[in-house]
Amino acid sequence: MVSTTVLHYRQEKQRAVVNEMVAKLTNACWDQCVTSTPGSKFSSSESSCIANCAQRYLDTSMIIMKRFQNMQH
């Protein structure tokens, strides 16, 4: 049986990984897609660029994680 301390540690570690990934995604996609001073909302081209950038980032991250998992087996 896994102790609650270990479970809490794992949850906190997962939360930290997700937060780091979101920060990296935000920085990468913002720099790539928002080329002018933003107004109260994104332009349609900025919105489209951000959505595509985020999807590519997540897809790439999943591929990398799967390859690391395969290397461990």
mmCIF file of N, CA, C and O in Angstrom:
data_model
loop_
_atom_site.group_PDB
_atom_site.id
_atom_site.type_symbol
_atom_site.label_atom_id
_atom_site.label_comp_id
_atom_site.label_asym_id
_atom_site.label_seq_id
_atom_site.Cartn_x
_atom_site.Cartn_y
_atom_site.Cartn_z
ATOM 1 N N MET A 1 0.838 -1.177 0.000
ATOM 2 C CA MET A 1 0.000 0.000 0.000
ATOM 3 C C MET A 1 0.890 1.250 0.000
ATOM 4 O O MET A 1 1.858 1.329 0.731
ATOM 5 N N VAL A 2 0.540 2.218 -0.817
ATOM 6 C CA VAL A 2 1.307 3.452 -0.931
ATOM 7 C C VAL A 2 0.808 4.449 0.102
ATOM 8 O O VAL A 2 -0.395 4.660 0.247
ATOM 9 N N SER A 3 1.736 5.041 0.824
ATOM 10 C CA SER A 3 1.342 5.979 1.877
ATOM 11 C C SER A 3 0.772 7.265 1.275
ATOM 12 O O SER A 3 1.026 7.608 0.128
ATOM 13 N N THR A 4 0.006 7.976 2.089
ATOM 14 C CA THR A 4 -0.580 9.236 1.622
ATOM 15 C C THR A 4 0.500 10.281 1.368
ATOM 16 O O THR A 4 0.333 11.137 0.507
ATOM 17 N N THR A 5 1.608 10.195 2.087
ATOM 18 C CA THR A 5 2.711 11.126 1.857
ATOM 19 C C THR A 5 3.299 10.927 0.467
ATOM 20 O O THR A 5 3.565 11.898 -0.248
ATOM 21 N N VAL A 6 3.471 9.680 0.075
ATOM 22 C CA VAL A 6 4.003 9.375 -1.251
ATOM 23 C C VAL A 6 3.016 9.816 -2.324
ATOM 24 O O VAL A 6 3.405 10.414 -3.330
ATOM 25 N N LEU A 7 1.742 9.559 -2.110
ATOM 26 C CA LEU A 7 0.726 9.983 -3.071
ATOM 27 C C LEU A 7 0.701 11.500 -3.197
ATOM 28 O O LEU A 7 0.608 12.040 -4.298
ATOM 29 N N HIS A 8 0.791 12.181 -2.078
ATOM 30 C CA HIS A 8 0.802 13.647 -2.087
ATOM 31 C C HIS A 8 2.028 14.155 -2.854
ATOM 32 O O HIS A 8 1.923 15.085 -3.651
ATOM 33 N N TYR A 9 3.173 13.547 -2.618
ATOM 34 C CA TYR A 9 4.397 13.931 -3.317
ATOM 35 C C TYR A 9 4.231 13.743 -4.822
ATOM 36 O O TYR A 9 4.598 14.620 -5.599
ATOM 37 N N ARG A 10 3.695 12.609 -5.224
ATOM 38 C CA ARG A 10 3.485 12.339 -6.657
ATOM 39 C C ARG A 10 2.541 13.360 -7.279
ATOM 40 O O ARG A 10 2.765 13.834 -8.390
ATOM 41 N N GLN A 11 1.470 13.684 -6.577
ATOM 42 C CA GLN A 11 0.518 14.670 -7.089
ATOM 43 C C GLN A 11 1.165 16.039 -7.235
ATOM 44 O O GLN A 11 0.956 16.728 -8.231
ATOM 45 N N GLU A 12 1.949 16.429 -6.247
ATOM 46 C CA GLU A 12 2.636 17.720 -6.309
ATOM 47 C C GLU A 12 3.655 17.743 -7.445
ATOM 48 O O GLU A 12 3.792 18.744 -8.146
ATOM 49 N N LYS A 13 4.351 16.647 -7.637
ATOM 50 C CA LYS A 13 5.326 16.563 -8.721
ATOM 51 C C LYS A 13 4.620 16.651 -10.081
ATOM 52 O O LYS A 13 5.072 17.362 -10.977
ATOM 53 N N GLN A 14 3.503 15.946 -10.228
ATOM 54 C CA GLN A 14 2.731 16.011 -11.472
ATOM 55 C C GLN A 14 2.212 17.426 -11.708
ATOM 56 O O GLN A 14 2.252 17.925 -12.829
ATOM 57 N N ARG A 15 1.753 18.067 -10.675
ATOM 58 C CA ARG A 15 1.255 19.437 -10.784
ATOM 59 C C ARG A 15 2.383 20.374 -11.232
ATOM 60 O O ARG A 15 2.181 21.245 -12.080
ATOM 61 N N ALA A 16 3.571 20.184 -10.688
ATOM 62 C CA ALA A 16 4.722 21.012 -11.063
ATOM 63 C C ALA A 16 5.101 20.788 -12.526
ATOM 64 O O ALA A 16 5.419 21.749 -13.244
ATOM 65 N N VAL A 17 5.053 19.543 -12.981
ATOM 66 C CA VAL A 17 5.372 19.234 -14.380
ATOM 67 C C VAL A 17 4.355 19.901 -15.307
ATOM 68 O O VAL A 17 4.720 20.496 -16.327
ATOM 69 N N VAL A 18 3.086 19.817 -14.963
ATOM 70 C CA VAL A 18 2.040 20.436 -15.782
ATOM 71 C C VAL A 18 2.217 21.954 -15.803
ATOM 72 O O VAL A 18 2.126 22.581 -16.864
ATOM 73 N N ASN A 19 2.486 22.552 -14.662
ATOM 74 C CA ASN A 19 2.690 23.997 -14.606
ATOM 75 C C ASN A 19 3.880 24.429 -15.455
ATOM 76 O O ASN A 19 3.819 25.444 -16.154
ATOM 77 N N GLU A 20 4.950 23.662 -15.405
ATOM 78 C CA GLU A 20 6.130 23.974 -16.217
ATOM 79 C C GLU A 20 5.811 23.858 -17.705
ATOM 80 O O GLU A 20 6.213 24.702 -18.499
ATOM 81 N N MET A 21 5.067 22.829 -18.065
ATOM 82 C CA MET A 21 4.699 22.635 -19.470
ATOM 83 C C MET A 21 3.816 23.782 -19.964
ATOM 84 O O MET A 21 4.011 24.293 -21.069
ATOM 85 N N VAL A 22 2.867 24.199 -19.156
ATOM 86 C CA VAL A 22 1.990 25.313 -19.532
ATOM 87 C C VAL A 22 2.807 26.596 -19.697
ATOM 88 O O VAL A 22 2.589 27.361 -20.646
ATOM 89 N N ALA A 23 3.746 26.829 -18.805
ATOM 90 C CA ALA A 23 4.583 28.026 -18.907
ATOM 91 C C ALA A 23 5.419 28.012 -20.184
ATOM 92 O O ALA A 23 5.514 29.030 -20.892
ATOM 93 N N LYS A 24 6.009 26.866 -20.504
ATOM 94 C CA LYS A 24 6.812 26.759 -21.725
ATOM 95 C C LYS A 24 5.941 26.942 -22.966
ATOM 96 O O LYS A 24 6.324 27.633 -23.903
ATOM 97 N N LEU A 25 4.780 26.309 -22.959
ATOM 98 C CA LEU A 25 3.856 26.435 -24.087
ATOM 99 C C LEU A 25 3.430 27.885 -24.263
ATOM 100 O O LEU A 25 3.438 28.416 -25.370
ATOM 101 N N THR A 26 3.094 28.537 -23.166
ATOM 102 C CA THR A 26 2.659 29.929 -23.225
ATOM 103 C C THR A 26 3.758 30.819 -23.799
ATOM 104 O O THR A 26 3.505 31.632 -24.697
ATOM 105 N N ASN A 27 4.965 30.655 -23.303
ATOM 106 C CA ASN A 27 6.077 31.473 -23.796
ATOM 107 C C ASN A 27 6.345 31.227 -25.275
ATOM 108 O O ASN A 27 6.501 32.175 -26.045
ATOM 109 N N ALA A 28 6.400 29.972 -25.668
ATOM 110 C CA ALA A 28 6.707 29.638 -27.063
ATOM 111 C C ALA A 28 5.623 30.157 -28.001
ATOM 112 O O ALA A 28 5.921 30.795 -29.021
ATOM 113 N N CYS A 29 4.384 29.905 -27.676
ATOM 114 C CA CYS A 29 3.295 30.287 -28.568
ATOM 115 C C CYS A 29 3.063 31.799 -28.550
ATOM 116 O O CYS A 29 2.752 32.387 -29.584
ATOM 117 N N TRP A 30 3.233 32.415 -27.417
ATOM 118 C CA TRP A 30 3.075 33.874 -27.346
ATOM 119 C C TRP A 30 4.109 34.541 -28.235
ATOM 120 O O TRP A 30 3.780 35.397 -29.051
ATOM 121 N N ASP A 31 5.371 34.140 -28.087
ATOM 122 C CA ASP A 31 6.441 34.745 -28.880
ATOM 123 C C ASP A 31 6.245 34.535 -30.372
ATOM 124 O O ASP A 31 6.559 35.400 -31.180
ATOM 125 N N GLN A 32 5.709 33.391 -30.728
ATOM 126 C CA GLN A 32 5.520 33.053 -32.134
ATOM 127 C C GLN A 32 4.276 33.716 -32.731
ATOM 128 O O GLN A 32 4.293 34.120 -33.894
ATOM 129 N N CYS A 33 3.224 33.852 -31.955
ATOM 130 C CA CYS A 33 1.925 34.236 -32.521
ATOM 131 C C CYS A 33 1.485 35.679 -32.251
ATOM 132 O O CYS A 33 0.709 36.222 -33.025
ATOM 133 N N VAL A 34 1.926 36.249 -31.173
ATOM 134 C CA VAL A 34 1.490 37.602 -30.828
ATOM 135 C C VAL A 34 2.620 38.553 -31.205
ATOM 136 O O VAL A 34 3.607 38.684 -30.494
ATOM 137 N N THR A 35 2.458 39.187 -32.357
ATOM 138 C CA THR A 35 3.541 39.996 -32.919
ATOM 139 C C THR A 35 3.365 41.490 -32.683
ATOM 140 O O THR A 35 4.271 42.265 -32.963
ATOM 141 N N SER A 36 2.213 41.882 -32.190
ATOM 142 C CA SER A 36 1.990 43.295 -31.892
ATOM 143 C C SER A 36 1.450 43.404 -30.474
ATOM 144 O O SER A 36 1.191 42.408 -29.813
ATOM 145 N N THR A 37 1.274 44.607 -30.013
ATOM 146 C CA THR A 37 0.724 44.819 -28.684
ATOM 147 C C THR A 37 -0.719 44.307 -28.663
ATOM 148 O O THR A 37 -1.541 44.742 -29.473
ATOM 149 N N PRO A 38 -1.005 43.358 -27.768
ATOM 150 C CA PRO A 38 -2.360 42.798 -27.750
ATOM 151 C C PRO A 38 -3.387 43.807 -27.267
ATOM 152 O O PRO A 38 -3.095 44.648 -26.416
ATOM 153 N N GLY A 39 -4.567 43.715 -27.836
ATOM 154 C CA GLY A 39 -5.682 44.548 -27.407
ATOM 155 C C GLY A 39 -6.498 43.807 -26.371
ATOM 156 O O GLY A 39 -5.974 42.981 -25.625
ATOM 157 N N SER A 40 -7.789 44.045 -26.362
ATOM 158 C CA SER A 40 -8.653 43.388 -25.387
ATOM 159 C C SER A 40 -8.916 41.930 -25.751
ATOM 160 O O SER A 40 -9.355 41.157 -24.913
ATOM 161 N N LYS A 41 -8.669 41.570 -27.009
ATOM 162 C CA LYS A 41 -8.785 40.174 -27.414
ATOM 163 C C LYS A 41 -7.828 39.930 -28.582
ATOM 164 O O LYS A 41 -7.348 40.854 -29.225
ATOM 165 N N PHE A 42 -7.557 38.647 -28.836
ATOM 166 C CA PHE A 42 -6.657 38.279 -29.922
ATOM 167 C C PHE A 42 -7.355 38.425 -31.267
ATOM 168 O O PHE A 42 -8.574 38.232 -31.374
ATOM 169 N N SER A 43 -6.579 38.721 -32.296
ATOM 170 C CA SER A 43 -7.129 38.728 -33.651
ATOM 171 C C SER A 43 -7.411 37.282 -34.048
ATOM 172 O O SER A 43 -6.932 36.341 -33.405
ATOM 173 N N SER A 44 -8.157 37.092 -35.124
ATOM 174 C CA SER A 44 -8.467 35.721 -35.556
ATOM 175 C C SER A 44 -7.193 34.979 -35.964
ATOM 176 O O SER A 44 -7.054 33.792 -35.693
ATOM 177 N N SER A 45 -6.257 35.676 -36.588
ATOM 178 C CA SER A 45 -5.008 35.007 -36.982
ATOM 179 C C SER A 45 -4.172 34.647 -35.755
ATOM 180 O O SER A 45 -3.555 33.581 -35.709
ATOM 181 N N GLU A 46 -4.159 35.508 -34.734
ATOM 182 C CA GLU A 46 -3.439 35.191 -33.496
ATOM 183 C C GLU A 46 -4.091 34.004 -32.789
ATOM 184 O O GLU A 46 -3.395 33.092 -32.325
ATOM 185 N N SER A 47 -5.413 33.996 -32.721
ATOM 186 C CA SER A 47 -6.129 32.885 -32.077
ATOM 187 C C SER A 47 -5.844 31.573 -32.779
ATOM 188 O O SER A 47 -5.580 30.549 -32.127
ATOM 189 N N SER A 48 -5.890 31.594 -34.099
ATOM 190 C CA SER A 48 -5.614 30.393 -34.882
ATOM 191 C C SER A 48 -4.174 29.928 -34.678
ATOM 192 O O SER A 48 -3.912 28.736 -34.479
ATOM 193 N N CYS A 49 -3.240 30.866 -34.706
ATOM 194 C CA CYS A 49 -1.828 30.545 -34.512
ATOM 195 C C CYS A 49 -1.598 29.933 -33.128
ATOM 196 O O CYS A 49 -0.898 28.921 -32.991
ATOM 197 N N ILE A 50 -2.191 30.533 -32.097
ATOM 198 C CA ILE A 50 -2.019 30.029 -30.734
ATOM 199 C C ILE A 50 -2.598 28.623 -30.604
ATOM 200 O O ILE A 50 -1.978 27.739 -30.011
ATOM 201 N N ALA A 51 -3.768 28.389 -31.164
ATOM 202 C CA ALA A 51 -4.386 27.062 -31.098
ATOM 203 C C ALA A 51 -3.519 26.020 -31.796
ATOM 204 O O ALA A 51 -3.280 24.930 -31.259
ATOM 205 N N ASN A 52 -3.035 26.350 -32.998
ATOM 206 C CA ASN A 52 -2.182 25.415 -33.735
ATOM 207 C C ASN A 52 -0.858 25.175 -33.006
ATOM 208 O O ASN A 52 -0.375 24.045 -32.926
ATOM 209 N N CYS A 53 -0.262 26.236 -32.485
ATOM 210 C CA CYS A 53 0.999 26.127 -31.763
ATOM 211 C C CYS A 53 0.836 25.239 -30.528
ATOM 212 O O CYS A 53 1.657 24.356 -30.272
ATOM 213 N N ALA A 54 -0.216 25.473 -29.774
ATOM 214 C CA ALA A 54 -0.459 24.685 -28.565
ATOM 215 C C ALA A 54 -0.669 23.215 -28.911
ATOM 216 O O ALA A 54 -0.130 22.329 -28.236
ATOM 217 N N GLN A 55 -1.413 22.944 -29.976
ATOM 218 C CA GLN A 55 -1.653 21.555 -30.373
ATOM 219 C C GLN A 55 -0.357 20.866 -30.793
ATOM 220 O O GLN A 55 -0.092 19.730 -30.403
ATOM 221 N N ARG A 56 0.467 21.553 -31.560
ATOM 222 C CA ARG A 56 1.764 20.988 -31.961
ATOM 223 C C ARG A 56 2.646 20.732 -30.748
ATOM 224 O O ARG A 56 3.312 19.709 -30.650
ATOM 225 N N TYR A 57 2.651 21.665 -29.813
ATOM 226 C CA TYR A 57 3.458 21.522 -28.600
ATOM 227 C C TYR A 57 3.008 20.291 -27.804
ATOM 228 O O TYR A 57 3.840 19.492 -27.367
ATOM 229 N N LEU A 58 1.715 20.144 -27.622
ATOM 230 C CA LEU A 58 1.189 18.995 -26.873
ATOM 231 C C LEU A 58 1.452 17.684 -27.600
ATOM 232 O O LEU A 58 1.836 16.689 -26.978
ATOM 233 N N ASP A 59 1.253 17.671 -28.917
ATOM 234 C CA ASP A 59 1.528 16.462 -29.697
ATOM 235 C C ASP A 59 2.989 16.053 -29.579
ATOM 236 O O ASP A 59 3.310 14.872 -29.382
ATOM 237 N N THR A 60 3.878 17.027 -29.701
ATOM 238 C CA THR A 60 5.308 16.750 -29.603
ATOM 239 C C THR A 60 5.667 16.245 -28.210
ATOM 240 O O THR A 60 6.446 15.288 -28.071
ATOM 241 N N SER A 61 5.101 16.847 -27.190
ATOM 242 C CA SER A 61 5.361 16.408 -25.816
ATOM 243 C C SER A 61 4.908 14.969 -25.606
ATOM 244 O O SER A 61 5.610 14.181 -24.957
ATOM 245 N N MET A 62 3.755 14.609 -26.157
ATOM 246 C CA MET A 62 3.254 13.231 -26.029
ATOM 247 C C MET A 62 4.178 12.245 -26.736
ATOM 248 O O MET A 62 4.460 11.168 -26.202
ATOM 249 N N ILE A 63 4.660 12.595 -27.909
ATOM 250 C CA ILE A 63 5.579 11.721 -28.648
ATOM 251 C C ILE A 63 6.848 11.497 -27.830
ATOM 252 O O ILE A 63 7.329 10.366 -27.696
ATOM 253 N N ILE A 64 7.386 12.562 -27.278
ATOM 254 C CA ILE A 64 8.613 12.458 -26.478
ATOM 255 C C ILE A 64 8.379 11.595 -25.244
ATOM 256 O O ILE A 64 9.194 10.719 -24.923
ATOM 257 N N MET A 65 7.256 11.803 -24.539
ATOM 258 C CA MET A 65 6.966 10.996 -23.350
ATOM 259 C C MET A 65 6.827 9.517 -23.699
ATOM 260 O O MET A 65 7.333 8.660 -22.990
ATOM 261 N N LYS A 66 6.151 9.220 -24.810
ATOM 262 C CA LYS A 66 5.988 7.820 -25.215
ATOM 263 C C LYS A 66 7.324 7.182 -25.550
ATOM 264 O O LYS A 66 7.575 6.029 -25.216
ATOM 265 N N ARG A 67 8.202 7.926 -26.204
ATOM 266 C CA ARG A 67 9.530 7.379 -26.535
ATOM 267 C C ARG A 67 10.333 7.107 -25.272
ATOM 268 O O ARG A 67 11.021 6.098 -25.173
ATOM 269 N N PHE A 68 10.262 8.011 -24.300
ATOM 270 C CA PHE A 68 10.964 7.771 -23.037
ATOM 271 C C PHE A 68 10.401 6.543 -22.326
ATOM 272 O O PHE A 68 11.137 5.744 -21.763
ATOM 273 N N GLN A 69 9.069 6.392 -22.347
ATOM 274 C CA GLN A 69 8.454 5.230 -21.724
ATOM 275 C C GLN A 69 8.906 3.946 -22.401
ATOM 276 O O GLN A 69 9.188 2.956 -21.744
ATOM 277 N N ASN A 70 8.989 3.961 -23.730
ATOM 278 C CA ASN A 70 9.430 2.779 -24.469
ATOM 279 C C ASN A 70 10.881 2.445 -24.171
ATOM 280 O O ASN A 70 11.261 1.271 -24.157
ATOM 281 N N MET A 71 11.695 3.452 -23.943
ATOM 282 C CA MET A 71 13.103 3.227 -23.637
ATOM 283 C C MET A 71 13.272 2.570 -22.259
ATOM 284 O O MET A 71 14.227 1.837 -22.039
ATOM 285 N N GLN A 72 12.339 2.801 -21.356
ATOM 286 C CA GLN A 72 12.422 2.255 -20.002
ATOM 287 C C GLN A 72 11.997 0.802 -19.949
ATOM 288 O O GLN A 72 12.297 0.111 -18.983
ATOM 289 N N HIS A 73 11.315 0.323 -20.955
ATOM 290 C CA HIS A 73 10.816 -1.072 -20.933
ATOM 291 C C HIS A 73 11.762 -2.008 -21.594
ATOM 292 O O HIS A 73 12.538 -1.885 -22.359
#
